[in-house]
Short mmCIF file of C-alpha atoms in Angstrom, two decimals:
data_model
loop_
_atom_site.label_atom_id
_atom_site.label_comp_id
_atom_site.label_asym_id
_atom_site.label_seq_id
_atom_site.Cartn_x
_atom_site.Cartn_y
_atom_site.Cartn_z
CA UNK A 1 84.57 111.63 108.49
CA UNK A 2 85.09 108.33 106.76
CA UNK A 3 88.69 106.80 106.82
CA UNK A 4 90.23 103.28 105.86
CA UNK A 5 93.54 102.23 105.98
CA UNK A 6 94.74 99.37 104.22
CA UNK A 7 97.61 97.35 105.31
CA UNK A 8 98.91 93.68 104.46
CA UNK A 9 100.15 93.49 101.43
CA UNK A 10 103.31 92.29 100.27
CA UNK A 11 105.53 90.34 97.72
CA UNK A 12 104.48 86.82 97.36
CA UNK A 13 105.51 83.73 95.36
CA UNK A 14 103.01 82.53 92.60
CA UNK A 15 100.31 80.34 94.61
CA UNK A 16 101.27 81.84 97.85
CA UNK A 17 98.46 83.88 100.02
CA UNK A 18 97.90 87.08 101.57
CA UNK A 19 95.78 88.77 103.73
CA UNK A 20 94.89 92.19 103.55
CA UNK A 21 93.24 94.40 106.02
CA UNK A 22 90.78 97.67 105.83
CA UNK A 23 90.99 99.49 109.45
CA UNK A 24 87.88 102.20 109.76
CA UNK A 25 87.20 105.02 111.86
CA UNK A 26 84.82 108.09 111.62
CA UNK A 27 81.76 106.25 111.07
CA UNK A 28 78.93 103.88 111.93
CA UNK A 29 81.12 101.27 110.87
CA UNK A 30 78.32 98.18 110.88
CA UNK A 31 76.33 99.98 108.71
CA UNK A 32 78.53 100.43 105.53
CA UNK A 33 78.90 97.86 103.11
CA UNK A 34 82.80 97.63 101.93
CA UNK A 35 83.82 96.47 98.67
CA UNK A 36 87.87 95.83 97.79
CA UNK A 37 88.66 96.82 94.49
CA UNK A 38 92.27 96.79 92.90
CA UNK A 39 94.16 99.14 90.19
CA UNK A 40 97.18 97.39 88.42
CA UNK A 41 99.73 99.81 86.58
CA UNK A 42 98.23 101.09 83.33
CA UNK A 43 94.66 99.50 84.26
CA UNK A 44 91.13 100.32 85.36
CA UNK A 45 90.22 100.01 88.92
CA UNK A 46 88.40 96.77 89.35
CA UNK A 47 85.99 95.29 92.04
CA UNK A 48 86.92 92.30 93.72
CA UNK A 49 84.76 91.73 96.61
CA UNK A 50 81.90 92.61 99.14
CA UNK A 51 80.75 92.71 101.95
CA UNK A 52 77.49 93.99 103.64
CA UNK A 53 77.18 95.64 107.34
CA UNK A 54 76.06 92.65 109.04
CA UNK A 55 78.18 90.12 107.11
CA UNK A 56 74.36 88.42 105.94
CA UNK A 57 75.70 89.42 102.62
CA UNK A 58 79.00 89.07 100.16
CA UNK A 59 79.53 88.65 96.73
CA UNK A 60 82.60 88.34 94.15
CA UNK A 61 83.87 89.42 90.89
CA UNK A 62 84.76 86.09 88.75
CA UNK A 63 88.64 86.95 88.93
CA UNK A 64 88.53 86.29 93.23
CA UNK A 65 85.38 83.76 93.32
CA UNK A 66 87.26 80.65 94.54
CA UNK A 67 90.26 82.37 95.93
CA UNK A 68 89.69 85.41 97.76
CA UNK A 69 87.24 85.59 100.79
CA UNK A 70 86.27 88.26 102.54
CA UNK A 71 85.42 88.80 106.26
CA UNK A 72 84.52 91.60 108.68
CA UNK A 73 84.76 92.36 112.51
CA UNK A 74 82.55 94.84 113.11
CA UNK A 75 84.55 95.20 117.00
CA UNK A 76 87.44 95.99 115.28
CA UNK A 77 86.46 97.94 112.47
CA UNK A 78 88.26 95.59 110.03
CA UNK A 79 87.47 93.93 106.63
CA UNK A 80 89.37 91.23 105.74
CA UNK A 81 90.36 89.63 102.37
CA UNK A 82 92.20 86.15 102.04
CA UNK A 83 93.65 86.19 98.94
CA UNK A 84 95.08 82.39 97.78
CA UNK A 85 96.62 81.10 95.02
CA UNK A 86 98.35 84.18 93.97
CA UNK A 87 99.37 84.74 90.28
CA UNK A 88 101.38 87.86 88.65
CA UNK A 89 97.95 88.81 87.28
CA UNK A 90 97.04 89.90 90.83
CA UNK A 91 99.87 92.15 91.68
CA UNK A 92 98.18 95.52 91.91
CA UNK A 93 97.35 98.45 94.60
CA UNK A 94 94.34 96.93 96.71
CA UNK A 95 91.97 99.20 98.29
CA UNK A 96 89.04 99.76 100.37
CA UNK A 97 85.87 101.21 99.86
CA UNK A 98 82.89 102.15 102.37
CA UNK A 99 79.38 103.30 101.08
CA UNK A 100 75.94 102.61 102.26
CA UNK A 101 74.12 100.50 99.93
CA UNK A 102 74.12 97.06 98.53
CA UNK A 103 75.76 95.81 96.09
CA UNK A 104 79.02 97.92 96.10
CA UNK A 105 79.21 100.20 93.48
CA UNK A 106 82.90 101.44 94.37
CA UNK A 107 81.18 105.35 93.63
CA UNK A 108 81.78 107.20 96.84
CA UNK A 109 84.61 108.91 97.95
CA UNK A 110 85.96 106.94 101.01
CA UNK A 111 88.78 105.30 100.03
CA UNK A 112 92.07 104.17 101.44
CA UNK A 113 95.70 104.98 100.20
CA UNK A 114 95.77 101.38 99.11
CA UNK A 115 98.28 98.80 99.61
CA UNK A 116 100.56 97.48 96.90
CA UNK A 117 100.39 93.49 96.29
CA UNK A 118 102.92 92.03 94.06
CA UNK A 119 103.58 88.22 92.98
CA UNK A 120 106.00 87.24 91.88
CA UNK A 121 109.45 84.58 91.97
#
């Protein structure tokens, strides 16, 4: 059974950073491609960023391009996203997703609780 936990977010000051973490357990973990998507209050659920099984492959939504990055350790289960240069426009609840093809398409069911990111002074 697929799980993901999401942990690291936070309150931050405008142009401050974060780092947010996906743990997973349940499955063949270096064979899913994660994606991190976020929901802000009153808003769609948006993709942010991706990342393939073997890390060959990631891509980004214009919104992180230049600011977020995302990582894996397939020992540890974990994806990784470096989000820098925070603005209010990224506070939101940040989640996880795990699928098995490439690109994400955020359409499975395996998602995380979410963690709640807010920025702001």
């Amino acid at each position: 059974q697929v799980q993901l936990v999401e942990s690291g977010g936070g309150l931050v000051e405008p142009g401050g950073s974060l780092r947010l973490y996906c743990v997973a357990t349940g499955f063949s973990f270096e064979t899913y491609t994660v994606g991190w998507y976020r929901q802000a209050q009153g808003k769609a659920r948006e993709f942010l960023a991706g990342i393939s099984g073997a890390a060959t492959r990631t891509n980004y939504a214009p919104t992180a391009k230049g600011r977020f990055t995302i990582s894996r350790d397939n020992a540890k289960n974990t994806v990784i996203l470096q989000m820098d240069n925070l603005s209010p426009e990224d506070t939101a609840v940040y989640y996880c997703n795990a699928e098995r093809v490439w690109p994400p398409t955020g359409t499975t069911d395996a998602w995380g609780q979410g963690t709640q990111v807010t920025v702001s002074s």
